[in-house]
PDB file of C-alpha atoms in Angstrom:
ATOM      1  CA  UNK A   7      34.735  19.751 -27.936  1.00 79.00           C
ATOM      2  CA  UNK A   8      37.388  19.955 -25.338  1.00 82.00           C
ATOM      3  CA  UNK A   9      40.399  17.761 -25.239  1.00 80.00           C
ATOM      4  CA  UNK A  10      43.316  16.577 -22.857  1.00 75.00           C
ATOM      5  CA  UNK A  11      45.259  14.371 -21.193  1.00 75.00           C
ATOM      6  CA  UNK A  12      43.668  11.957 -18.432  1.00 73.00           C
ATOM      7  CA  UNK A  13      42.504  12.838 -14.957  1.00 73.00           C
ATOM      8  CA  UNK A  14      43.544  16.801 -15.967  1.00 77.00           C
ATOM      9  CA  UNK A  15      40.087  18.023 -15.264  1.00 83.00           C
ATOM     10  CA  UNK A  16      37.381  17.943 -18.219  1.00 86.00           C
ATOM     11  CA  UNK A  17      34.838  16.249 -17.131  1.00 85.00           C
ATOM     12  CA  UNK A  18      34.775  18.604 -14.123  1.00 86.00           C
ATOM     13  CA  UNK A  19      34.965  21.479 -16.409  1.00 89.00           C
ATOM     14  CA  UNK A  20      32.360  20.780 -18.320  1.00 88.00           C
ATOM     15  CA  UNK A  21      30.244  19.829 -15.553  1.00 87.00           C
ATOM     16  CA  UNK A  22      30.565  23.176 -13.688  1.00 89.00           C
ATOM     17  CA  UNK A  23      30.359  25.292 -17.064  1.00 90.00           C
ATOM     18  CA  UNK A  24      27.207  23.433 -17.399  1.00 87.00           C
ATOM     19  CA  UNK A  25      25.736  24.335 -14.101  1.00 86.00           C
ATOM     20  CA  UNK A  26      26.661  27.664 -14.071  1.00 89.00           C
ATOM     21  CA  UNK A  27      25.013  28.374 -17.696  1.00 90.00           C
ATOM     22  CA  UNK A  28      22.172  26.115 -18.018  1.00 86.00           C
ATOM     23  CA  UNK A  29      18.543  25.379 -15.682  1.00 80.00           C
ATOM     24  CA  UNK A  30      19.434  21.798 -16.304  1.00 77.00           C
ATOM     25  CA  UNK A  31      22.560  19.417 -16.952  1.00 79.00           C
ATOM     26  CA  UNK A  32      22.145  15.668 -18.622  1.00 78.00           C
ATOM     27  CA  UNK A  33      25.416  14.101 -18.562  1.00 80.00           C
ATOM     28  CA  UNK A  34      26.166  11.321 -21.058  1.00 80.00           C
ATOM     29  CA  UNK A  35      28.771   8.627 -20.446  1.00 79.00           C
ATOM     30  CA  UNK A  36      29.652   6.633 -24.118  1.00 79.00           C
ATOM     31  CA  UNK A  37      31.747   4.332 -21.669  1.00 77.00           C
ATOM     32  CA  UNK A  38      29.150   3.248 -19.228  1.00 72.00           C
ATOM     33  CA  UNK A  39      26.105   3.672 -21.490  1.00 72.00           C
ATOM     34  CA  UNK A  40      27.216   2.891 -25.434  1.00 75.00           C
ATOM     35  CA  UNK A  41      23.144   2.971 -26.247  1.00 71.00           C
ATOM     36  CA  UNK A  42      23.107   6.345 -26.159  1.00 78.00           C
ATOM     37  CA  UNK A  43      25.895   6.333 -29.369  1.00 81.00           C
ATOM     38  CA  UNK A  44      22.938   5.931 -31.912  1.00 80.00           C
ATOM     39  CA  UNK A  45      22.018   9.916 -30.735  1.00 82.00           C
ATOM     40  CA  UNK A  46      25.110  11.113 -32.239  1.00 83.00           C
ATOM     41  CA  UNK A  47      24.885   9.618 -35.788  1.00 82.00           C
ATOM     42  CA  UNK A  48      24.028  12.321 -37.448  1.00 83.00           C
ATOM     43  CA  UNK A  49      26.052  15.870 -37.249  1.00 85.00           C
ATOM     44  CA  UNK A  50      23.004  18.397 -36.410  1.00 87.00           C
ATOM     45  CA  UNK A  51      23.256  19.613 -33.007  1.00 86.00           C
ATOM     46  CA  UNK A  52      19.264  19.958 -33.069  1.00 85.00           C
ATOM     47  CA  UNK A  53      18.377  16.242 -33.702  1.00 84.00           C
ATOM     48  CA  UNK A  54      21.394  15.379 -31.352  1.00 84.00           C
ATOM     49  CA  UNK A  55      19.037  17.098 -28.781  1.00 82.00           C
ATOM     50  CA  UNK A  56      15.691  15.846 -30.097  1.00 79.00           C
ATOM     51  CA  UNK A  57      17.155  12.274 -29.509  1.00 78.00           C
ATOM     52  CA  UNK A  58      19.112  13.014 -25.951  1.00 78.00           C
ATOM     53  CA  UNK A  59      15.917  14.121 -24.908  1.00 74.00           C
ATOM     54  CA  UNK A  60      14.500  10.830 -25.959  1.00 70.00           C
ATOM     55  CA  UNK A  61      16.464   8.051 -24.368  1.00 69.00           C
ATOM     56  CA  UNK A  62      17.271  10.296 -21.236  1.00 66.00           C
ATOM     57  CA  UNK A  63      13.200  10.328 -20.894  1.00 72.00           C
ATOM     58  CA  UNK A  64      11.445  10.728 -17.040  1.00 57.00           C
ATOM     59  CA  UNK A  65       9.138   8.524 -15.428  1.00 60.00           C
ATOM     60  CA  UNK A  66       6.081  10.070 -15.764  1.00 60.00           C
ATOM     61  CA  UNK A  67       4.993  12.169 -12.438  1.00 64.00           C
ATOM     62  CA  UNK A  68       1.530  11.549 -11.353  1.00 65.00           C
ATOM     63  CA  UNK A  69      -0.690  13.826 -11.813  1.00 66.00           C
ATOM     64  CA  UNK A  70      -0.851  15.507  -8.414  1.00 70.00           C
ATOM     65  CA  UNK A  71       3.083  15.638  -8.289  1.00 71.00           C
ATOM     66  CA  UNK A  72       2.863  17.964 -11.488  1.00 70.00           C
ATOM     67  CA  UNK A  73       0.256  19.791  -9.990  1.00 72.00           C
ATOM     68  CA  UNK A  74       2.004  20.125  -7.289  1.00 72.00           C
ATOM     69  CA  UNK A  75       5.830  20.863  -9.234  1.00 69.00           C
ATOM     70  CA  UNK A  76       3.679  23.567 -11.200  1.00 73.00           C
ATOM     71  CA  UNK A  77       2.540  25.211  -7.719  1.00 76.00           C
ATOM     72  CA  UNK A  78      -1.526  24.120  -8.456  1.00 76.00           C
ATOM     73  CA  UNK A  79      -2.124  23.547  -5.203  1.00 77.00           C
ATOM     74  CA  UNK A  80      -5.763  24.164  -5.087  1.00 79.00           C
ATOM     75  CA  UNK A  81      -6.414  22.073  -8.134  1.00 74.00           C
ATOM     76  CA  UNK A  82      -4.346  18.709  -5.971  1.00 78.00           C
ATOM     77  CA  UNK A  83      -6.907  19.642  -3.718  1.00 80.00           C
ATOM     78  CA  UNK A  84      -9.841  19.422  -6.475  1.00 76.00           C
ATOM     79  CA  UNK A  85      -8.578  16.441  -7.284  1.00 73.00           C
ATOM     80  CA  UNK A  86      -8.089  14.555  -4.457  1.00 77.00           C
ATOM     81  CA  UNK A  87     -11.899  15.574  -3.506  1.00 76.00           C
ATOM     82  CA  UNK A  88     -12.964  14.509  -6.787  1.00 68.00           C
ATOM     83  CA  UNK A  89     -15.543  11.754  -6.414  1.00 66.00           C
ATOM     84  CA  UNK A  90     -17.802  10.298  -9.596  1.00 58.00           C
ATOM     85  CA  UNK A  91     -20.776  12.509  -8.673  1.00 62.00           C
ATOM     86  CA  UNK A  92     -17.974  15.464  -8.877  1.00 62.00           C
ATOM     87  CA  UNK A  93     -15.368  14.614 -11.317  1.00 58.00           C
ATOM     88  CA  UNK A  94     -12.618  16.492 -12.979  1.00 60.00           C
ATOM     89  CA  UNK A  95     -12.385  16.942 -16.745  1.00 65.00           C
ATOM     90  CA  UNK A  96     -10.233  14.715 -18.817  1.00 59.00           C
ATOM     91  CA  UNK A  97      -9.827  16.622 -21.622  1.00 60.00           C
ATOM     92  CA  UNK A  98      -6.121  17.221 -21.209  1.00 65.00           C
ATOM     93  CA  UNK A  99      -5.328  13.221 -21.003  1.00 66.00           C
ATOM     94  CA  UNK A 100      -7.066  12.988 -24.959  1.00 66.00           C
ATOM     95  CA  UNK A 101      -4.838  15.803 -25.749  1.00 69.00           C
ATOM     96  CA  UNK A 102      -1.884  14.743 -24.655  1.00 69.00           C
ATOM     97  CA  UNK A 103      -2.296  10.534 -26.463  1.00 66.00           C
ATOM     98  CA  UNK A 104      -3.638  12.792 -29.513  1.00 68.00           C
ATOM     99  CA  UNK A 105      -0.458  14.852 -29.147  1.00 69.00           C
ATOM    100  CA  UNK A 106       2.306  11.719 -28.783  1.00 69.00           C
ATOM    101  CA  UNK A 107       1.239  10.283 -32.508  1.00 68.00           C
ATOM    102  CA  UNK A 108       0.536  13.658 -34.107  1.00 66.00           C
ATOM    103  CA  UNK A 109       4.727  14.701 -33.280  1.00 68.00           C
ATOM    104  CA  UNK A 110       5.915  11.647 -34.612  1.00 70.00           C
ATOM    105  CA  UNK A 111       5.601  13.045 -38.150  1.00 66.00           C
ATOM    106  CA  UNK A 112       8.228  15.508 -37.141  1.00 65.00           C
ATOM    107  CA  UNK A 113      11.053  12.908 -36.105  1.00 59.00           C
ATOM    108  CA  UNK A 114      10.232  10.134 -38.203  1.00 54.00           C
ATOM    109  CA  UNK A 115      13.542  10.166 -40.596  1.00 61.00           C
ATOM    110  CA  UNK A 116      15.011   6.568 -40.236  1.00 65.00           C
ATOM    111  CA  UNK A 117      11.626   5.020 -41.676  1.00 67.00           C
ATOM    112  CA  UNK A 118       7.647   5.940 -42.171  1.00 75.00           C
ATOM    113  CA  UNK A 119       6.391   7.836 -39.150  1.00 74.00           C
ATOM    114  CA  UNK A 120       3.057   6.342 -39.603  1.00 80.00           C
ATOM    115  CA  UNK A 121       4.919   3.181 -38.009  1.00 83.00           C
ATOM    116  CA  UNK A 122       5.132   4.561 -34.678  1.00 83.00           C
ATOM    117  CA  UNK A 123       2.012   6.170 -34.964  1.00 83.00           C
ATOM    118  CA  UNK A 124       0.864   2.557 -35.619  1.00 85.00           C
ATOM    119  CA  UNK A 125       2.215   1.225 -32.671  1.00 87.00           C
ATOM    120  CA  UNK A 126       0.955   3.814 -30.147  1.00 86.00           C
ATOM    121  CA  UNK A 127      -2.325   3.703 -31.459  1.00 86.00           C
ATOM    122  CA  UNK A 128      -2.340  -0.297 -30.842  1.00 89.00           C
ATOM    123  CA  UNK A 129      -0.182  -0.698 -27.386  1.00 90.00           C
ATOM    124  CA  UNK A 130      -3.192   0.655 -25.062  1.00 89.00           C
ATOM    125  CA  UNK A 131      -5.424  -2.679 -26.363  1.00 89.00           C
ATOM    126  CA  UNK A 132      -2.072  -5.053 -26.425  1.00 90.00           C
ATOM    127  CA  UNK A 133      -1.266  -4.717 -22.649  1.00 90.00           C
ATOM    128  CA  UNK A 134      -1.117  -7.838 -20.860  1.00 87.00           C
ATOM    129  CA  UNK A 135      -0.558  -9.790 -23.963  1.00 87.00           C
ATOM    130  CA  UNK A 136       2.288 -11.808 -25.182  1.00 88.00           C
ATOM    131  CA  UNK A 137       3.064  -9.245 -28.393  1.00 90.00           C
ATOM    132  CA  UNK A 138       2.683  -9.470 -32.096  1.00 89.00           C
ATOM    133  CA  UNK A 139       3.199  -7.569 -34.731  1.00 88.00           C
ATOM    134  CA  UNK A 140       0.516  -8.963 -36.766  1.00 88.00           C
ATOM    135  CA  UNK A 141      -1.482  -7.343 -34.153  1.00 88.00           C
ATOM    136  CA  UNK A 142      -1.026  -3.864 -34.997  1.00 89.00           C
ATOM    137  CA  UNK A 143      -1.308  -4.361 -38.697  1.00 88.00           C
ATOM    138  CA  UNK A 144      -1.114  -7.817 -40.431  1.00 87.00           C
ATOM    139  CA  UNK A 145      -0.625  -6.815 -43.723  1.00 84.00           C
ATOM    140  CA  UNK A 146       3.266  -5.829 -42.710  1.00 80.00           C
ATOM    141  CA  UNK A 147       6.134  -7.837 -41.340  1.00 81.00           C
ATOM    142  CA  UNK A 148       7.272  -7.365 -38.289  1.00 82.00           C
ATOM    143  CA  UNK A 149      11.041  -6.035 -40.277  1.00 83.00           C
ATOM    144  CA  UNK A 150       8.778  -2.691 -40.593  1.00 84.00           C
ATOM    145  CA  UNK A 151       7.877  -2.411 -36.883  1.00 85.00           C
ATOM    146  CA  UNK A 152      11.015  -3.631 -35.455  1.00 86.00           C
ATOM    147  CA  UNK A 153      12.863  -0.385 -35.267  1.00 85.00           C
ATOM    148  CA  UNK A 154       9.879   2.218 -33.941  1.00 85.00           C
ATOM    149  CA  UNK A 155       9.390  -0.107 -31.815  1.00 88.00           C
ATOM    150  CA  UNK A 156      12.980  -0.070 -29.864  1.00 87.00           C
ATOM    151  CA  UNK A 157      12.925   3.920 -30.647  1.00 84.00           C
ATOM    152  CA  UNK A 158       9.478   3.867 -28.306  1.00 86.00           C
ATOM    153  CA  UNK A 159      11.066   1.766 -25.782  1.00 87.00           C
ATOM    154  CA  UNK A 160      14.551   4.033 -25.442  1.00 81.00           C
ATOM    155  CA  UNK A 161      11.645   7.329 -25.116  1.00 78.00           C
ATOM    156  CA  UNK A 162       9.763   5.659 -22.448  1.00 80.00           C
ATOM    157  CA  UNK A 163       6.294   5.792 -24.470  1.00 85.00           C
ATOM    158  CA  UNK A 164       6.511   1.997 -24.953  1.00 89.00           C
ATOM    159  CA  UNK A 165       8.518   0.155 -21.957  1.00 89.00           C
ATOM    160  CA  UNK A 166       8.815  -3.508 -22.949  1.00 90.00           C
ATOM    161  CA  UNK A 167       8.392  -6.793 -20.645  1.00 89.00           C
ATOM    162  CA  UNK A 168      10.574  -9.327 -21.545  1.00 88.00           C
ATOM    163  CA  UNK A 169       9.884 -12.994 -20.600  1.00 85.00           C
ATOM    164  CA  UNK A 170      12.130 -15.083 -18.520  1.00 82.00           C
ATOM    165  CA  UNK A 171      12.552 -18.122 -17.774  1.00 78.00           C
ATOM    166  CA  UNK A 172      12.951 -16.907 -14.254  1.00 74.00           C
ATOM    167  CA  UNK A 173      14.978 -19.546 -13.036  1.00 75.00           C
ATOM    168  CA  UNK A 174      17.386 -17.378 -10.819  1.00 75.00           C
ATOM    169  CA  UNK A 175      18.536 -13.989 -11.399  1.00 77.00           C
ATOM    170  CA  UNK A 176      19.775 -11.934 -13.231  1.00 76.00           C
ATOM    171  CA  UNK A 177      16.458 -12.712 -15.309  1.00 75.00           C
ATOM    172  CA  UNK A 178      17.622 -11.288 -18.025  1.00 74.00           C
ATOM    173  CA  UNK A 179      20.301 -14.783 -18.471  1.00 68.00           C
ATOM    174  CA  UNK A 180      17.447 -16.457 -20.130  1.00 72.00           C
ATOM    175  CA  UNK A 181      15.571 -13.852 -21.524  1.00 75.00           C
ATOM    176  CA  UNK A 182      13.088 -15.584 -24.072  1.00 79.00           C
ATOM    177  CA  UNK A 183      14.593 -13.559 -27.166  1.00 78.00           C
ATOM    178  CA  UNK A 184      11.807 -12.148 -28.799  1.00 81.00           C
ATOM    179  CA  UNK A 185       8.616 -12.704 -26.431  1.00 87.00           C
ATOM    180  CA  UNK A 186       7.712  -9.939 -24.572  1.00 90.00           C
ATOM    181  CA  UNK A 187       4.756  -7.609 -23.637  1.00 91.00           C
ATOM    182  CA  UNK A 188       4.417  -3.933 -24.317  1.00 91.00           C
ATOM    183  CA  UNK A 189       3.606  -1.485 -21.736  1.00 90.00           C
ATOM    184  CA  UNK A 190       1.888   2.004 -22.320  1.00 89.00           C
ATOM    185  CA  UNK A 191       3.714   5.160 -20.649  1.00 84.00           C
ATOM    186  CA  UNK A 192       0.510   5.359 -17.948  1.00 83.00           C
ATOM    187  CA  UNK A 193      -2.179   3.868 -16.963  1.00 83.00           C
ATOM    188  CA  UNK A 194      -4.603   7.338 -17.451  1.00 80.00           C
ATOM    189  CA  UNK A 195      -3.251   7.810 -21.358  1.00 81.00           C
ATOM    190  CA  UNK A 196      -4.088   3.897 -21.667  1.00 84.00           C
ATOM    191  CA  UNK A 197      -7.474   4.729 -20.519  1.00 82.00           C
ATOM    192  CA  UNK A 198      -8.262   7.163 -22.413  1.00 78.00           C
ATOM    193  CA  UNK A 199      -7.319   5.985 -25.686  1.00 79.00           C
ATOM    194  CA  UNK A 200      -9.765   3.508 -25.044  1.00 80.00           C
ATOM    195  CA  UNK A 201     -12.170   4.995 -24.659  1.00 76.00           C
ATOM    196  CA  UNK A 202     -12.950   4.869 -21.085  1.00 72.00           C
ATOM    197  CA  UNK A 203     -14.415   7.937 -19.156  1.00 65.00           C
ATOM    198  CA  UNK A 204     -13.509   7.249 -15.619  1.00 60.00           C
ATOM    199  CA  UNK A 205     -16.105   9.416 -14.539  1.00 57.00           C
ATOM    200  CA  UNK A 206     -19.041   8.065 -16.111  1.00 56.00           C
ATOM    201  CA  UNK A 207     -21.630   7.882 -13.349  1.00 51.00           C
ATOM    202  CA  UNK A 208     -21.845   3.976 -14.223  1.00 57.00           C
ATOM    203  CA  UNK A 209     -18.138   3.537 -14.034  1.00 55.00           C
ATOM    204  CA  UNK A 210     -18.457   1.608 -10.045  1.00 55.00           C
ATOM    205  CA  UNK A 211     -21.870  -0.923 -11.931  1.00 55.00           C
ATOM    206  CA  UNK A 212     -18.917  -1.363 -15.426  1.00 55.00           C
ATOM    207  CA  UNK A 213     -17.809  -4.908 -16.032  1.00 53.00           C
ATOM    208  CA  UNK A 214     -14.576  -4.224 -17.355  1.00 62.00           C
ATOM    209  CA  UNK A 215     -12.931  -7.094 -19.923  1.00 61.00           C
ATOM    210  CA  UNK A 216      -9.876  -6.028 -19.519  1.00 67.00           C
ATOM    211  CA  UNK A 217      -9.316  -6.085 -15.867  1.00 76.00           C
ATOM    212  CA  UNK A 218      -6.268  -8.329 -15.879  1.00 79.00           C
ATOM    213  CA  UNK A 219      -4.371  -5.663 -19.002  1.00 84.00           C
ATOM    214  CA  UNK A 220      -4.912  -2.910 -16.584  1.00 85.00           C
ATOM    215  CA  UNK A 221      -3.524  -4.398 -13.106  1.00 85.00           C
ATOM    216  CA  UNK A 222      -0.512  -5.602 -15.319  1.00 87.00           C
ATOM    217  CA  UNK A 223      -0.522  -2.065 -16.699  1.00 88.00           C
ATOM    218  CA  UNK A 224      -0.330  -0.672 -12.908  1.00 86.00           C
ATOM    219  CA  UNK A 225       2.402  -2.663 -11.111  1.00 86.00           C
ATOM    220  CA  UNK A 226       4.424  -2.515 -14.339  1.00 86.00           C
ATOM    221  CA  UNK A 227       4.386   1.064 -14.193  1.00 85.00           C
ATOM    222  CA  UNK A 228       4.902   1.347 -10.166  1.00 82.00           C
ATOM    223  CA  UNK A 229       7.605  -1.349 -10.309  1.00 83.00           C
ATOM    224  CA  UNK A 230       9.617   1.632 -13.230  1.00 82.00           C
ATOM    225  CA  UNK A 231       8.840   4.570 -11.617  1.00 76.00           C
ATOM    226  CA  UNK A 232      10.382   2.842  -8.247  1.00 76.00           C
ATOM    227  CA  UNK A 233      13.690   2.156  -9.525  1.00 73.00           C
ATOM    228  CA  UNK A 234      16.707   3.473  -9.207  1.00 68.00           C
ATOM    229  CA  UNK A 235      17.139   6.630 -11.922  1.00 63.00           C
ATOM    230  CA  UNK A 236      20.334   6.622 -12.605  1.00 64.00           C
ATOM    231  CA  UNK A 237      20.298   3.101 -14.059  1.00 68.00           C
ATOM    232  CA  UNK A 238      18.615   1.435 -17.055  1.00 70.00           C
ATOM    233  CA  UNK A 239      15.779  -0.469 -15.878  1.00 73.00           C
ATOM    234  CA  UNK A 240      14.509  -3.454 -17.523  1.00 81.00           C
ATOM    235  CA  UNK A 241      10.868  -5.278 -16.580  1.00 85.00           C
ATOM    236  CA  UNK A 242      10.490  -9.220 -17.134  1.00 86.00           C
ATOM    237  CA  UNK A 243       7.604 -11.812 -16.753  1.00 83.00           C
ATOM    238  CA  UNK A 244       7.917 -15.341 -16.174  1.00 81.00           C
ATOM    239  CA  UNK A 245       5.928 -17.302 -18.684  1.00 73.00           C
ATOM    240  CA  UNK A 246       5.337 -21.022 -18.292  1.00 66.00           C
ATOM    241  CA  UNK A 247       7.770 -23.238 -21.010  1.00 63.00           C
ATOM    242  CA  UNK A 248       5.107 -25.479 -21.448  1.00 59.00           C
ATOM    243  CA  UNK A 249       3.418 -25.368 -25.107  1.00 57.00           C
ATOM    244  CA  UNK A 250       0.342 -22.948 -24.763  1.00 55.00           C
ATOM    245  CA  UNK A 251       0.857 -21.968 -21.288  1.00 53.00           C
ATOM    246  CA  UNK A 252      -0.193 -18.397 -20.561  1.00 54.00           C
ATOM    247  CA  UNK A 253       0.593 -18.433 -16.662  1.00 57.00           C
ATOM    248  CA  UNK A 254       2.893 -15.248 -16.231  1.00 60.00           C
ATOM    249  CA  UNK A 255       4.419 -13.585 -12.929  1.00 61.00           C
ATOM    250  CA  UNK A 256       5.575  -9.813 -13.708  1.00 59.00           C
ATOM    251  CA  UNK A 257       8.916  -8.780 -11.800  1.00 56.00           C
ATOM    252  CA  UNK A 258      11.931  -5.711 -11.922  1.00 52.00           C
ATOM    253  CA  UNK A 259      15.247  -5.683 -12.525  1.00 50.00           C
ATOM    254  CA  UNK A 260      18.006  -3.412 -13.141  1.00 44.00           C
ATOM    255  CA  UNK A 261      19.885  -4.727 -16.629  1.00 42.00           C
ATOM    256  CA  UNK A 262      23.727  -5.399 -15.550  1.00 36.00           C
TER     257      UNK A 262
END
């Protein structure tokens, strides 16, 4: 805790203490980004961390960037060779969607972790769709999904597509509050918590009914992972206001 007058130095103190002690340095502005004020309600350092680490989540690398950030080189070059005749294992994508709802049960103290667990297991066949929470289990309200819900959207497992009327920007002046779309955190996990192998040596003849969910999937996830970092970004559709319309045009915007 280190107090002072204004414009007397902290926040440059603590800034180069932090780069001269630690591999890596998040700073958090209260000011400029008051949604990161729900980290600090309770008084453990630990979960303090646990939920930093949450809202100040990465886009996802690809899979060849982390290959290539881990110095794999040979194995980028396995996989960009890899072909359906000579595939690479996926064994470590069902791991990791195994892994996301199996930790929940180790955070989950503001309500029931099996709600999140819930959710994640019932995004990956939601995508595309205009979202319910009778969908993931109707014998709840939605009062019970509510909250696990934002708490996946703030760690980047679940980003959420708002609908707009789309009218003019910013989009988010007539955001349609309460319709939106959920997003999974990449198109690979979403995949394989389906079910799909991608290397099934009928995977080029497949027929798949879902076509549309995954394209929406895609772009959503390009149009995140090409904005700006250091802001907040936000994703919005435009929906159609007439009764039963399901047209919908996906588009990016920074919030503010």
């Amino acid at each position: 805790m280190l107090r002072g007058a204004r414009q007397v130095g902290k926040t440059h103190s603590i800034r180069e203490f932090g780069r001269d002690h630690f591999a890596n340095l998040v700073e958090v502005n209260l000011e400029t980004n008051p949604e990161f004020l729900g980290c600090f309600s309770s008084p453990d350092a630990k979960t303090i961390c646990a939920q930093l680490e949450a809202v100040a989540n990465l886009q996802p690398l690809s899979f060849k960037e982390f290959l290539g950030a881990s110095g794999e080189f040979k194995l980028v070059q396995m996989v960009t060779a890899a072909t359906v005749e000579t595939p690479c294992a996926g064994s470590v994508q069902n791991r990791l969607a195994i892994g996301f709802v199996a930790d929940f049960s180790k955070y989950g103290r503001r309500y029931d972790h099996h709600k999140p667990q819930q959710m994640m297991n019932a995004v990956p066949r939601l995508v595309g769709k205009k979202f319910k929470y009778s969908h993931v289990d109707p014998e709840t309200t939605a009062r019970d999904f509510k909250l696990p819900l934002l708490d996946l959207e703030r760690a980047g497992l679940v980003p959420l597509i708002r609908a707009s009327g789309a009218n003019g920007i910013p989009l988010g002046a007539e955001d349609r509050e309460g319709v939106f779309k959920a997003q999974y955190l990449d198109i690979g996990l979403m995949m394989s918590a389906l079910g799909f192998d991608l290397f099934s040596q009928d995977i080029e003849k497949s027929l798949f009914i879902n076509e549309g969910s995954l394209a929406e999937q895609f772009v959503g996830q390009e149009l995140l992972a090409s904005l700006d970092p250091e802001r907040t970004p936000q994703l919005f559709y435009w929906m159609g206001e007439a009764r039963g319309s399901e047209a919908a045009v996906p588009a990016a915007i920074h919030a503010g």
